[in-house]
Coordinates of C-alpha atoms in Angstrom, one line a residue:
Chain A
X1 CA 0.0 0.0 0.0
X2 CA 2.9 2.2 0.0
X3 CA 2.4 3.4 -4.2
X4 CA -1.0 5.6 -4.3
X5 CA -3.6 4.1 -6.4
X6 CA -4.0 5.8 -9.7
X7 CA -7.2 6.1 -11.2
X8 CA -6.2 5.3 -14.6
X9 CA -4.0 2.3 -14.2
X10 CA -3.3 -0.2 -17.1
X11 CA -5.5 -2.8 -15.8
X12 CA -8.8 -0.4 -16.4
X13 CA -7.6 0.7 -19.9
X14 CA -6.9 -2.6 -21.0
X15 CA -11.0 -3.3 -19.2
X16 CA -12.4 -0.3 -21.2
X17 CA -10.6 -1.3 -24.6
X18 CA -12.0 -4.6 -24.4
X19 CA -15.5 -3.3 -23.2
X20 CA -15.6 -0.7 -26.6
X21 CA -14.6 -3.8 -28.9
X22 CA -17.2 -6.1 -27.6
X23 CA -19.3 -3.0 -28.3
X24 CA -18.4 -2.7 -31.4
X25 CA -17.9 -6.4 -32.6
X26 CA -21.6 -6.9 -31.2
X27 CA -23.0 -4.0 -33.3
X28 CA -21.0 -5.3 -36.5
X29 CA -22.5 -8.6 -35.9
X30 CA -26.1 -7.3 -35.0
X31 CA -26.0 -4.4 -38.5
X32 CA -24.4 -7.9 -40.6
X33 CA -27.2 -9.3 -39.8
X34 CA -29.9 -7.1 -40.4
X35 CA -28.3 -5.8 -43.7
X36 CA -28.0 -9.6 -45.6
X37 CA -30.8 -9.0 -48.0
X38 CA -29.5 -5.3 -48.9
X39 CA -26.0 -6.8 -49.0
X40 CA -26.9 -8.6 -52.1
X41 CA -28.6 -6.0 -53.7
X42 CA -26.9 -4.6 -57.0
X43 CA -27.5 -1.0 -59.1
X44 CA -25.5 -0.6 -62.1
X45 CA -26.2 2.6 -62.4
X46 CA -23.4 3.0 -59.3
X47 CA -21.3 0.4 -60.2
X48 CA -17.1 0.7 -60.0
X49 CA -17.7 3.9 -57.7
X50 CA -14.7 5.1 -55.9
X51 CA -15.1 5.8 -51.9
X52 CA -17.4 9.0 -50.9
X53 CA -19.4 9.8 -48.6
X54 CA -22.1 7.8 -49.6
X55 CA -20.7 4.9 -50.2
X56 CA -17.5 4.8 -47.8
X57 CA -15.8 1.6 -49.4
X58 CA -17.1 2.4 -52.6
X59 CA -19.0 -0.1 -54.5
X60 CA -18.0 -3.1 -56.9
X61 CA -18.6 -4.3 -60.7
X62 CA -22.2 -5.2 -59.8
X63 CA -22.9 -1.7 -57.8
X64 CA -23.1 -3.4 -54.4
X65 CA -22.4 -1.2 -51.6
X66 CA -19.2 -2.3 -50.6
X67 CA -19.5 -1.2 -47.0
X68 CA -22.7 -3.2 -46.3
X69 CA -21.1 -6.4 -48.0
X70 CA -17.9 -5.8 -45.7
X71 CA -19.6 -5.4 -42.7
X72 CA -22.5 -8.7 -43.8
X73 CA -19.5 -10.8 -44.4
X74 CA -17.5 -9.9 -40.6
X75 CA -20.5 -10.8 -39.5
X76 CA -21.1 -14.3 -40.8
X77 CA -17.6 -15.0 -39.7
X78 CA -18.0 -13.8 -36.2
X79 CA -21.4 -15.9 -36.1
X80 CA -19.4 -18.5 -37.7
X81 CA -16.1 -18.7 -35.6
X82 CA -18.4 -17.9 -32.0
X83 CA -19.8 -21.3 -33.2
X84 CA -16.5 -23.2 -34.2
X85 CA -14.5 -21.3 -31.3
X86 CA -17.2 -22.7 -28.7
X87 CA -17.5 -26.4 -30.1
X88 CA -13.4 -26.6 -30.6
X89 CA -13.0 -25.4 -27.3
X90 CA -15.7 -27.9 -26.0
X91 CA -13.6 -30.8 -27.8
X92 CA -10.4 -29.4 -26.5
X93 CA -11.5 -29.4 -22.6
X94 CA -12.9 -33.2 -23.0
X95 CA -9.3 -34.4 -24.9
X96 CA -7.4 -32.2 -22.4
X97 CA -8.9 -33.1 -19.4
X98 CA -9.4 -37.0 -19.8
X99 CA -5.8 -37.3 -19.7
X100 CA -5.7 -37.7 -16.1
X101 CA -7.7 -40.2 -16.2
X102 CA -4.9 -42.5 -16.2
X103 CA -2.0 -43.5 -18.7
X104 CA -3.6 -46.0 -20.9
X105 CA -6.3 -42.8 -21.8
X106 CA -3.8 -40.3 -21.4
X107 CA -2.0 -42.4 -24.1
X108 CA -4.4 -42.5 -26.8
X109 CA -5.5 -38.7 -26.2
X110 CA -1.8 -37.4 -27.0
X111 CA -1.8 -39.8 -30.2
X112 CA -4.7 -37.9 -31.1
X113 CA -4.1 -34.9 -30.3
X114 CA 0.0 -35.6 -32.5
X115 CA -2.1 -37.0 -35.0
X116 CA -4.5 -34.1 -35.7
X117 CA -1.5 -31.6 -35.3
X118 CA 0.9 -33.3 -37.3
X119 CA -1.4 -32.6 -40.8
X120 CA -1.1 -28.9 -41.6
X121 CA -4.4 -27.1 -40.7
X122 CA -5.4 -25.8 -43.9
X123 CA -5.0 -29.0 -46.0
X124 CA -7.3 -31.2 -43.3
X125 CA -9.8 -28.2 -43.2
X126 CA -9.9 -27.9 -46.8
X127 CA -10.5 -32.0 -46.7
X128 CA -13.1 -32.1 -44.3
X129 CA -14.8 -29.4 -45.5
X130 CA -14.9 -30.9 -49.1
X131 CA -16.2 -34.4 -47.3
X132 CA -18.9 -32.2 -45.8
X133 CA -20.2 -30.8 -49.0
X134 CA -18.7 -27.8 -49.1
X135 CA -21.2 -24.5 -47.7
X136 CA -21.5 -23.0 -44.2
X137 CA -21.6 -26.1 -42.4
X138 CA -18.1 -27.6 -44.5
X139 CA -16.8 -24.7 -43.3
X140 CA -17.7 -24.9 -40.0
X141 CA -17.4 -28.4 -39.0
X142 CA -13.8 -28.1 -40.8
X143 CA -13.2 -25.5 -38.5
X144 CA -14.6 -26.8 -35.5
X145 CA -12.6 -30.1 -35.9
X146 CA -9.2 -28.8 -36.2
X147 CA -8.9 -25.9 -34.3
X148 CA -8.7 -28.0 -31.1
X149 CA -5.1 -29.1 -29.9
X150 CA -3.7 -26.3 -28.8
X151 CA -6.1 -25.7 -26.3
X152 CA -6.5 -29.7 -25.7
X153 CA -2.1 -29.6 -25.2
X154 CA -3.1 -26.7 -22.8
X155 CA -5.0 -28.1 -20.5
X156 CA -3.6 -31.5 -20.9
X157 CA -0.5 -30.3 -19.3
X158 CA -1.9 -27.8 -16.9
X159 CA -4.4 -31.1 -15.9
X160 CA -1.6 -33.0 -15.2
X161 CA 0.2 -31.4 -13.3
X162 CA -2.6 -30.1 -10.6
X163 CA -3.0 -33.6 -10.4
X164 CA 0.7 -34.3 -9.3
X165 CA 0.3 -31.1 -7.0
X166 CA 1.4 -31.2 -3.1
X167 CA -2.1 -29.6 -2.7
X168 CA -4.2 -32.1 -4.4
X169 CA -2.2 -35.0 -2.8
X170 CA -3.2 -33.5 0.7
X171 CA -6.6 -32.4 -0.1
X172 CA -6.9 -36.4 -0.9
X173 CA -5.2 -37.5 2.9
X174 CA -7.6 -34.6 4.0
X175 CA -10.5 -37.0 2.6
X176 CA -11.1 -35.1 -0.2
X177 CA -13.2 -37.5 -3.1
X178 CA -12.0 -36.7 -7.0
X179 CA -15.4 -34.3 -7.3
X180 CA -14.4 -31.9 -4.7
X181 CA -10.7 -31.6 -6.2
X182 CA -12.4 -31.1 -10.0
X183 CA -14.7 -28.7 -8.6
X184 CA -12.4 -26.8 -5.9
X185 CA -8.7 -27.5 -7.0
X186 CA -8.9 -28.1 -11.2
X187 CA -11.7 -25.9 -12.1
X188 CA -10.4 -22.8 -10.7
X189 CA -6.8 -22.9 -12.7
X190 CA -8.6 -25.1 -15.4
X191 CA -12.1 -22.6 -16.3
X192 CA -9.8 -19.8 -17.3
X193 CA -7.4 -21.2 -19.6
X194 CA -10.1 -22.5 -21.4
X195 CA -12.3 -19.3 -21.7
X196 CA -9.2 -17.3 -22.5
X197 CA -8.5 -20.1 -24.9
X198 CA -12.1 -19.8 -26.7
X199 CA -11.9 -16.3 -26.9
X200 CA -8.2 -16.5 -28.5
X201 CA -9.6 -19.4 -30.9
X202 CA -11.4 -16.5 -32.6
X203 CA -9.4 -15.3 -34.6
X204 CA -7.9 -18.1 -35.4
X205 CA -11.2 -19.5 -36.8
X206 CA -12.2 -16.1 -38.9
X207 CA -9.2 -16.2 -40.3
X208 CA -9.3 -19.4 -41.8
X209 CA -12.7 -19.6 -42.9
X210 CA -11.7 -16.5 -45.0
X211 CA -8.8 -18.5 -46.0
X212 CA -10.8 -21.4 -46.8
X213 CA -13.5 -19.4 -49.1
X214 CA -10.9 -17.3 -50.7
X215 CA -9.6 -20.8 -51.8
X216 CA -13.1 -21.5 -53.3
X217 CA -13.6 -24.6 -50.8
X218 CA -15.7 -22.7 -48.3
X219 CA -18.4 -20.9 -48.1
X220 CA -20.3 -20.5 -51.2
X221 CA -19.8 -17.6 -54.0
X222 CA -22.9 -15.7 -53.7
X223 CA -22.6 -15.5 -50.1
X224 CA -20.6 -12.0 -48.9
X225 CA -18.7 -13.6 -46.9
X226 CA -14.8 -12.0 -46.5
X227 CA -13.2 -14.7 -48.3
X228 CA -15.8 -14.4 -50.8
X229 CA -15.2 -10.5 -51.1
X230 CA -11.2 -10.7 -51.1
X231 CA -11.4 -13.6 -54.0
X232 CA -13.2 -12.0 -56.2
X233 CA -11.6 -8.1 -55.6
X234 CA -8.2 -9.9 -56.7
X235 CA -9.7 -9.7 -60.6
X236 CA -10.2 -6.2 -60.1
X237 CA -7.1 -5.1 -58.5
X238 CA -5.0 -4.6 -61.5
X239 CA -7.3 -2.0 -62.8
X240 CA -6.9 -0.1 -59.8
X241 CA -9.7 -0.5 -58.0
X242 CA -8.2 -1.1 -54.9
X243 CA -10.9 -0.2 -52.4
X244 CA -12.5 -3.8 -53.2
X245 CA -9.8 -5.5 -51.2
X246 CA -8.1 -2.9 -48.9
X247 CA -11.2 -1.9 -46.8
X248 CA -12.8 -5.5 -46.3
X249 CA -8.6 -6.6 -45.6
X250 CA -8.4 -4.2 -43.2
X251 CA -11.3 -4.7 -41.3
X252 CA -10.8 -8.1 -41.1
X253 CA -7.4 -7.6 -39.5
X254 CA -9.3 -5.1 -37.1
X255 CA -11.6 -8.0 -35.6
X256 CA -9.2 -9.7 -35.6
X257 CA -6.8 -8.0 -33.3
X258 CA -10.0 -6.9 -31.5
X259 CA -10.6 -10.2 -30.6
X260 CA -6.9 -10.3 -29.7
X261 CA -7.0 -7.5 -27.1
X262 CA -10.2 -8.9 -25.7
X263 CA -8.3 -12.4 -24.9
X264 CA -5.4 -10.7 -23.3
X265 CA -8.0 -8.6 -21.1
X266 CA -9.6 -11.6 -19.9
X267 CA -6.8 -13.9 -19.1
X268 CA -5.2 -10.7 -17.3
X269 CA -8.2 -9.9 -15.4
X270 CA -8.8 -13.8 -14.5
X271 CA -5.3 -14.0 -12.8
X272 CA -4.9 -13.2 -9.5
X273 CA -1.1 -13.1 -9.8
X274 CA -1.6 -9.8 -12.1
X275 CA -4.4 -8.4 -9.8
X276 CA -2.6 -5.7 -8.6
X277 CA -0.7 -4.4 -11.9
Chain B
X1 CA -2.1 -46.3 19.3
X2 CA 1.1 -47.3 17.4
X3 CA 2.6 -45.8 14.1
X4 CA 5.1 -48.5 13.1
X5 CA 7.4 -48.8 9.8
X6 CA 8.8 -52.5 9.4
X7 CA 12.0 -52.9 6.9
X8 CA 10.9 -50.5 4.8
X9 CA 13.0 -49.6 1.6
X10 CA 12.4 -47.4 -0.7
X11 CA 14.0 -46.3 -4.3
X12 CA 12.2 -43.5 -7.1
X13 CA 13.6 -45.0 -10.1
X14 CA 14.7 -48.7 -10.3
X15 CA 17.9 -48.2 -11.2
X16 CA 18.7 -45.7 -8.8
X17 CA 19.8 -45.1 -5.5
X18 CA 18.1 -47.0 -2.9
X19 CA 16.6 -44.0 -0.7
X20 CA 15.8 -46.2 2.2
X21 CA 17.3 -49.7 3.3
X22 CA 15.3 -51.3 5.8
X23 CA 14.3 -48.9 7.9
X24 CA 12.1 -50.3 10.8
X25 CA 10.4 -47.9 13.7
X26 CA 7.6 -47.1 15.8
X27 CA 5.9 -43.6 17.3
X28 CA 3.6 -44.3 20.0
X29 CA 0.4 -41.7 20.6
X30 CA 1.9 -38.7 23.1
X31 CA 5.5 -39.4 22.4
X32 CA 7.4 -36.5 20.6
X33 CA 10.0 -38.3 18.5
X34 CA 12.9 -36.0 16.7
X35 CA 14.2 -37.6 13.4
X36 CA 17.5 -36.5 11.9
X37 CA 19.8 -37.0 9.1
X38 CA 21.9 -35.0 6.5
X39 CA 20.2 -33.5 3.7
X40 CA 19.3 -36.0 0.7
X41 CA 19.0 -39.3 3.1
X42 CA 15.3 -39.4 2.6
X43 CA 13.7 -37.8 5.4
X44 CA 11.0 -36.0 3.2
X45 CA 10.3 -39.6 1.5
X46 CA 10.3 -41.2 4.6
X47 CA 7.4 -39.2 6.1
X48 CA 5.8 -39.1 2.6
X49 CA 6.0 -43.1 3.1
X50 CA 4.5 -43.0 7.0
X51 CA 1.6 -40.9 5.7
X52 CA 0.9 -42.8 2.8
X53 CA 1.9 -40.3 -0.1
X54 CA 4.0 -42.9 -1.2
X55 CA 4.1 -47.2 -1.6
X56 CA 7.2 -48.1 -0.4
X57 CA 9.2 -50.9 -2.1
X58 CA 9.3 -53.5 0.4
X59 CA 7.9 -53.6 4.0
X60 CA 4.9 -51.8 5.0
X61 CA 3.5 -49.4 7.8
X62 CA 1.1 -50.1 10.2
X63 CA -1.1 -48.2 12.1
X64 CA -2.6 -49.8 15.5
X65 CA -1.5 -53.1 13.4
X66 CA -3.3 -52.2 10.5
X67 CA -2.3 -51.4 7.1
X68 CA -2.3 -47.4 6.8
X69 CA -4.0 -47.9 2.9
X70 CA -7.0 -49.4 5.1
X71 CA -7.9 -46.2 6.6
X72 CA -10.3 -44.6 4.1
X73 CA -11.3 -40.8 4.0
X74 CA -9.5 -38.6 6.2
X75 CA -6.4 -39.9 6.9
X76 CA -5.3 -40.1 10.9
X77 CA -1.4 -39.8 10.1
X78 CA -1.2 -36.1 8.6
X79 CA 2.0 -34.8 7.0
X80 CA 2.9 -31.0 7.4
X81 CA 5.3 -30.4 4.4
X82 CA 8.2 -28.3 3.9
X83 CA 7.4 -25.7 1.7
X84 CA 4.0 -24.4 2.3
X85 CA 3.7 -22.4 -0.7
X86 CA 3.5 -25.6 -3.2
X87 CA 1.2 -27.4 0.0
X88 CA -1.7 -24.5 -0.8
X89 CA -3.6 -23.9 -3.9
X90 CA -2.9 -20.3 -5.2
X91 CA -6.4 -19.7 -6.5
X92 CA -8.1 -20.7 -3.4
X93 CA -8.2 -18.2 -0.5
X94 CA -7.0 -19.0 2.9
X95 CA -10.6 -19.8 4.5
X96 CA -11.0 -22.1 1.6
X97 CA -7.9 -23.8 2.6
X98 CA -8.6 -23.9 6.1
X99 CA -12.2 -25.6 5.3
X100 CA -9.8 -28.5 3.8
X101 CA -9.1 -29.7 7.3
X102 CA -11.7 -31.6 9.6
X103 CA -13.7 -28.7 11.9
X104 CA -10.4 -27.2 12.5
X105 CA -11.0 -25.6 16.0
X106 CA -10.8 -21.4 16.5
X107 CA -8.3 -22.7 19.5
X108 CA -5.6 -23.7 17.1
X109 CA -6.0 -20.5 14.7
X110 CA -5.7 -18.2 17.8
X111 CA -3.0 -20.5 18.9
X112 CA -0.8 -20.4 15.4
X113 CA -1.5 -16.6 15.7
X114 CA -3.7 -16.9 12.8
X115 CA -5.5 -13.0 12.0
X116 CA -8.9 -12.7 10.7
X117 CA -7.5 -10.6 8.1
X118 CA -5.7 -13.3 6.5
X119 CA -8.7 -15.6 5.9
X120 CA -9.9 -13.5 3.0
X121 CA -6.7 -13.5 1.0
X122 CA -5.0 -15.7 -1.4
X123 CA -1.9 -17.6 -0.5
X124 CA 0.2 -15.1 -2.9
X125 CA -0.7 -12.2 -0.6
X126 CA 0.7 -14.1 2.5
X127 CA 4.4 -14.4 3.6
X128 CA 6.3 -18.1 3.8
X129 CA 5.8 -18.1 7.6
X130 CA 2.2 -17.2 7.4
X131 CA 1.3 -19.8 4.8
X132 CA 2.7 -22.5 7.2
X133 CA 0.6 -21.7 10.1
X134 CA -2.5 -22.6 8.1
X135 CA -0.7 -25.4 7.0
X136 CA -0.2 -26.5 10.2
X137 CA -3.6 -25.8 10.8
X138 CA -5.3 -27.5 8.3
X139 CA -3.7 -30.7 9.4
X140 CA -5.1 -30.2 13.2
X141 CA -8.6 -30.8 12.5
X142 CA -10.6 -33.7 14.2
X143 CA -9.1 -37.3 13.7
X144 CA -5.7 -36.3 13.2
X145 CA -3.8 -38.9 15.7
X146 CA 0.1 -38.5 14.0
X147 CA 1.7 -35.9 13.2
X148 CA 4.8 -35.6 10.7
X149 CA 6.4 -32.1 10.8
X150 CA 9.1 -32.7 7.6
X151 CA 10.9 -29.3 8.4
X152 CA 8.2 -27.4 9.4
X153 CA 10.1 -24.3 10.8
X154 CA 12.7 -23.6 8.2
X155 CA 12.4 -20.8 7.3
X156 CA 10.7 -19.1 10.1
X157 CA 12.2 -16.1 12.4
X158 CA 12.7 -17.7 16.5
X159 CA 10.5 -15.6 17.8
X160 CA 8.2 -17.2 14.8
X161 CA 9.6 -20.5 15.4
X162 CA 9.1 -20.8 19.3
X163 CA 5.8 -19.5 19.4
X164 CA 4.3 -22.1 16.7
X165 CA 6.6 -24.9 18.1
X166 CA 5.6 -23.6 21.7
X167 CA 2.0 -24.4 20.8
X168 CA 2.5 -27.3 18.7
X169 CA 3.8 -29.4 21.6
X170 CA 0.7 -27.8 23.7
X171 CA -2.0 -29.4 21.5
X172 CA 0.4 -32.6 20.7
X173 CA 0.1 -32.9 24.9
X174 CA -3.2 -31.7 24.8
X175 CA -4.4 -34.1 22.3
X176 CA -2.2 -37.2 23.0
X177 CA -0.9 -36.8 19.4
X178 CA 2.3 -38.6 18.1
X179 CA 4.8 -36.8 17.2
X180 CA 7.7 -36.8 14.1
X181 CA 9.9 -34.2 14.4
X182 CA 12.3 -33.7 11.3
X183 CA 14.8 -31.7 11.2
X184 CA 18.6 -31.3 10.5
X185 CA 19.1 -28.9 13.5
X186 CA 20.1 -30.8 16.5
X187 CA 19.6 -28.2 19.2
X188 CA 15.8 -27.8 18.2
X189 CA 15.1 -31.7 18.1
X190 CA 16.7 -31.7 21.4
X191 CA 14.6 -29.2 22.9
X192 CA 11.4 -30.8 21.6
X193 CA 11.5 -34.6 21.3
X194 CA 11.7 -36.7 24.1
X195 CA 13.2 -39.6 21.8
X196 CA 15.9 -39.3 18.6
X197 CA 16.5 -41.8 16.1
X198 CA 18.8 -40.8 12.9
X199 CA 18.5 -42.0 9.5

């Protein structure tokens, strides 16, 4: 208590940054969704237009207003990677956590868990999604079914060793059963990692369903999804009409690192060894 | 009652050092019994073995002539350990920990100089010394009959030092508790223990 408290320390800067992106990735989410009809509509009598004020990321080939498209497609792939995020996390935390079941479990977990990792992530999401038929749900059971082992490695380890721990071994001499210690000694250090997990799995997940549709193996073409948008602006580029790919990029990038800071924020917050920075 | 050890041996990898070599001993309820030995002759892993932390290799321990792994639940031979900040869970807060032990009595936290205060912090918040007090708590809760203090007052202060020892051999007398006393500082063993063996 000796260093006066400061009202704006980095703790509540990092709280309201995250609190304005949530803001702001909720309303991109909410406006995606209510714009998807006008998304798709076209006008060529305002087609090729460069940005104005009208039309802040000008429009494309077809007169589609770029801006609505943009912001119709971030939201499909927030809806989409909240859903692949949340079921890859879900997945994670059962591999994870079973391995302390014992070593024979613990065994056949890690050779799934090598097995999955050792193919590179794009080339098993592009083959699952083609087994799946291609379309929102390729994409998204692709997603869901690769992004896992990182998080599963995570709390694998972390599992394991909580269950070596001096404290566990004496909460069981102190009578503890195995529920208590899941509920009082595992979920505490466990419930974190894995929400600061989901929330980092995010990004991951937008970013490769773009990846995945700008490849032509996701979602489908009439669909303004991101990868969609950035496929088709690479025709255009070379006549200079580089608003098609620059604004949609860049705000990609932005939820992206939105979702970032937001991750950070929680696993900060969540940590009682930073509580007082 | 009778803690006993018969020929007890003990090794952590197979091909390595033999830790223990039949090692045979008994602590009867009310006596205070000082173990010592250099560092790295197994005193840790001997009281881990007496409270049934670990299985050791050959020979077995008996309480009141049973086998210990017979007694299920709360375990009557309780182990304070050495370092009390890997012994407490860092996310849980001290009341939490306390609530581990069996009805731990308001006697023993007023005894260990335990504050109010400290009950509503984690164990990051709380100094070395501290932490150990509600370690030593937690393990003086009802049913506890043995107790194994593995070097319990290390790194304390001797002000610190004689007043938890002061009432540790209280409630040991109070209680008609066993005692194992380890340590590798002969004048403290001497002062407490009524009875030395050495390893």
């Amino acid at each position: 208590m000796i260093r006066q408290k400061k009202g704006w320390n980095q703790r509540l800067f990092l709280l309201c940054c995250a609190g304005i992106f949530i803001a702001a990735l909720l309303g991109i989410t909410a406006a995606g969704a209510m714009w998807e009809e006008k998304a798709l509509q076209t006008d060529f009598s305002r087609k090729n237009m460069a940005p104005c004020i009208q039309y802040p990321f000008g429009t494309d080939w077809m007169g589609r207003d770029m801006f609505i498209r943009t912001i119709t497609g971030l939201s499909l792939s927030i809806r989409l990677g909240l859903f692949t995020a949340v079921i890859s996390a879900g997945i994670g935390a059962v591999i994870g956590v079973s391995a302390i079941m014992g070593k024979w479990v613990d065994g056949v977990m890690g050779c799934m868990i090598d097995l999955v990792m050792g193919i590179p992530h794009m080339l098993l999401l592009i083959l699952i999604s083609f087994a799946v038929g291609r379309g929102f749900w390729g994409v998204a059971v692709g997603i869901s079914l690769t992004h896992w082992t990182s998080l599963a490695r995570l709390l694998r380890a972390e599992a394991l060793q909580l269950k070596e721990s001096p404290y566990v071994a004496i909460a069981r001499k102190l009578g503890k059963g195995w529920g208590y210690i899941a509920g009082k000694h595992m979920a505490p250090h466990l419930l974190p990692q894995l929400l600061v997990g989901t929330v980092l799995l995010f990004p991951h997940a937008i970013l490769h369903e773009a990846g995945i549709t700008f490849l032509g193996f996701g979602l489908s073409p009439e669909q303004p999804a991101i990868g969609v948008i950035l496929s088709e602006s690479m025709g255009h580029l070379m006549m200079g009409r580089w608003w098609l790919a620059l604004f949609p990029g860049a705000l990609l990038a932005a939820v992206v690192m939105m979702f970032h800071v937001i991750g950070n924020t929680v696993a900060g917050v969540l940590n009682p060894k930073q509580a007082h920075s | 009652m009778r803690l006993e050890a018969n020929n007890i041996s003990f090794q952590y990898s197979r091909d390595g050092r033999k830790i223990l070599n039949n090692i045979s001993f008994h602590l009867d309820s009310g006596e205070r019994l000082g173990l010592m030995a250099p560092s790295g002759f197994g005193k840790t892993t001997f009281c881990k073995i007496l409270a049934g932390y670990e299985k050791p290799d050959e020979g077995q321990v008996l309480m009141d002539g049973k086998p210990i792994a017979s007694y299920k639940g709360y375990c009557p031979i309780q182990m304070i350990w050495q370092h009390p900040e890997l012994s407490v869970n860092p996310r849980l807060k001290m009341s939490e920990v306390l609530k581990e032990g069996r009805r731990v009595e308001q006697r023993v936290l007023d005894g260990l100089g335990i504050e109010k205060d400290w009950l509503r912090r984690y164990p990051g918040e709380l100094s070395g010394g501290e932490l150990q007090r509600f370690c030593i708590a937690r393990v003086l809760g009802e049913g506890t009959r043995f107790l194994l203090a593995d070097e319990i007052s290390a790194m304390l202060d001797l002000i610190t030092q004689s007043q938890i020892w002061g009432f540790l051999l209280e409630e040991v007398k109070r209680r008609n508790l066993g005692l194992l006393a380890v340590s590798h500082s002969k004048e403290l063993l001497e002062r407490i223990c009524s009875r030395m063996i050495y390893l």
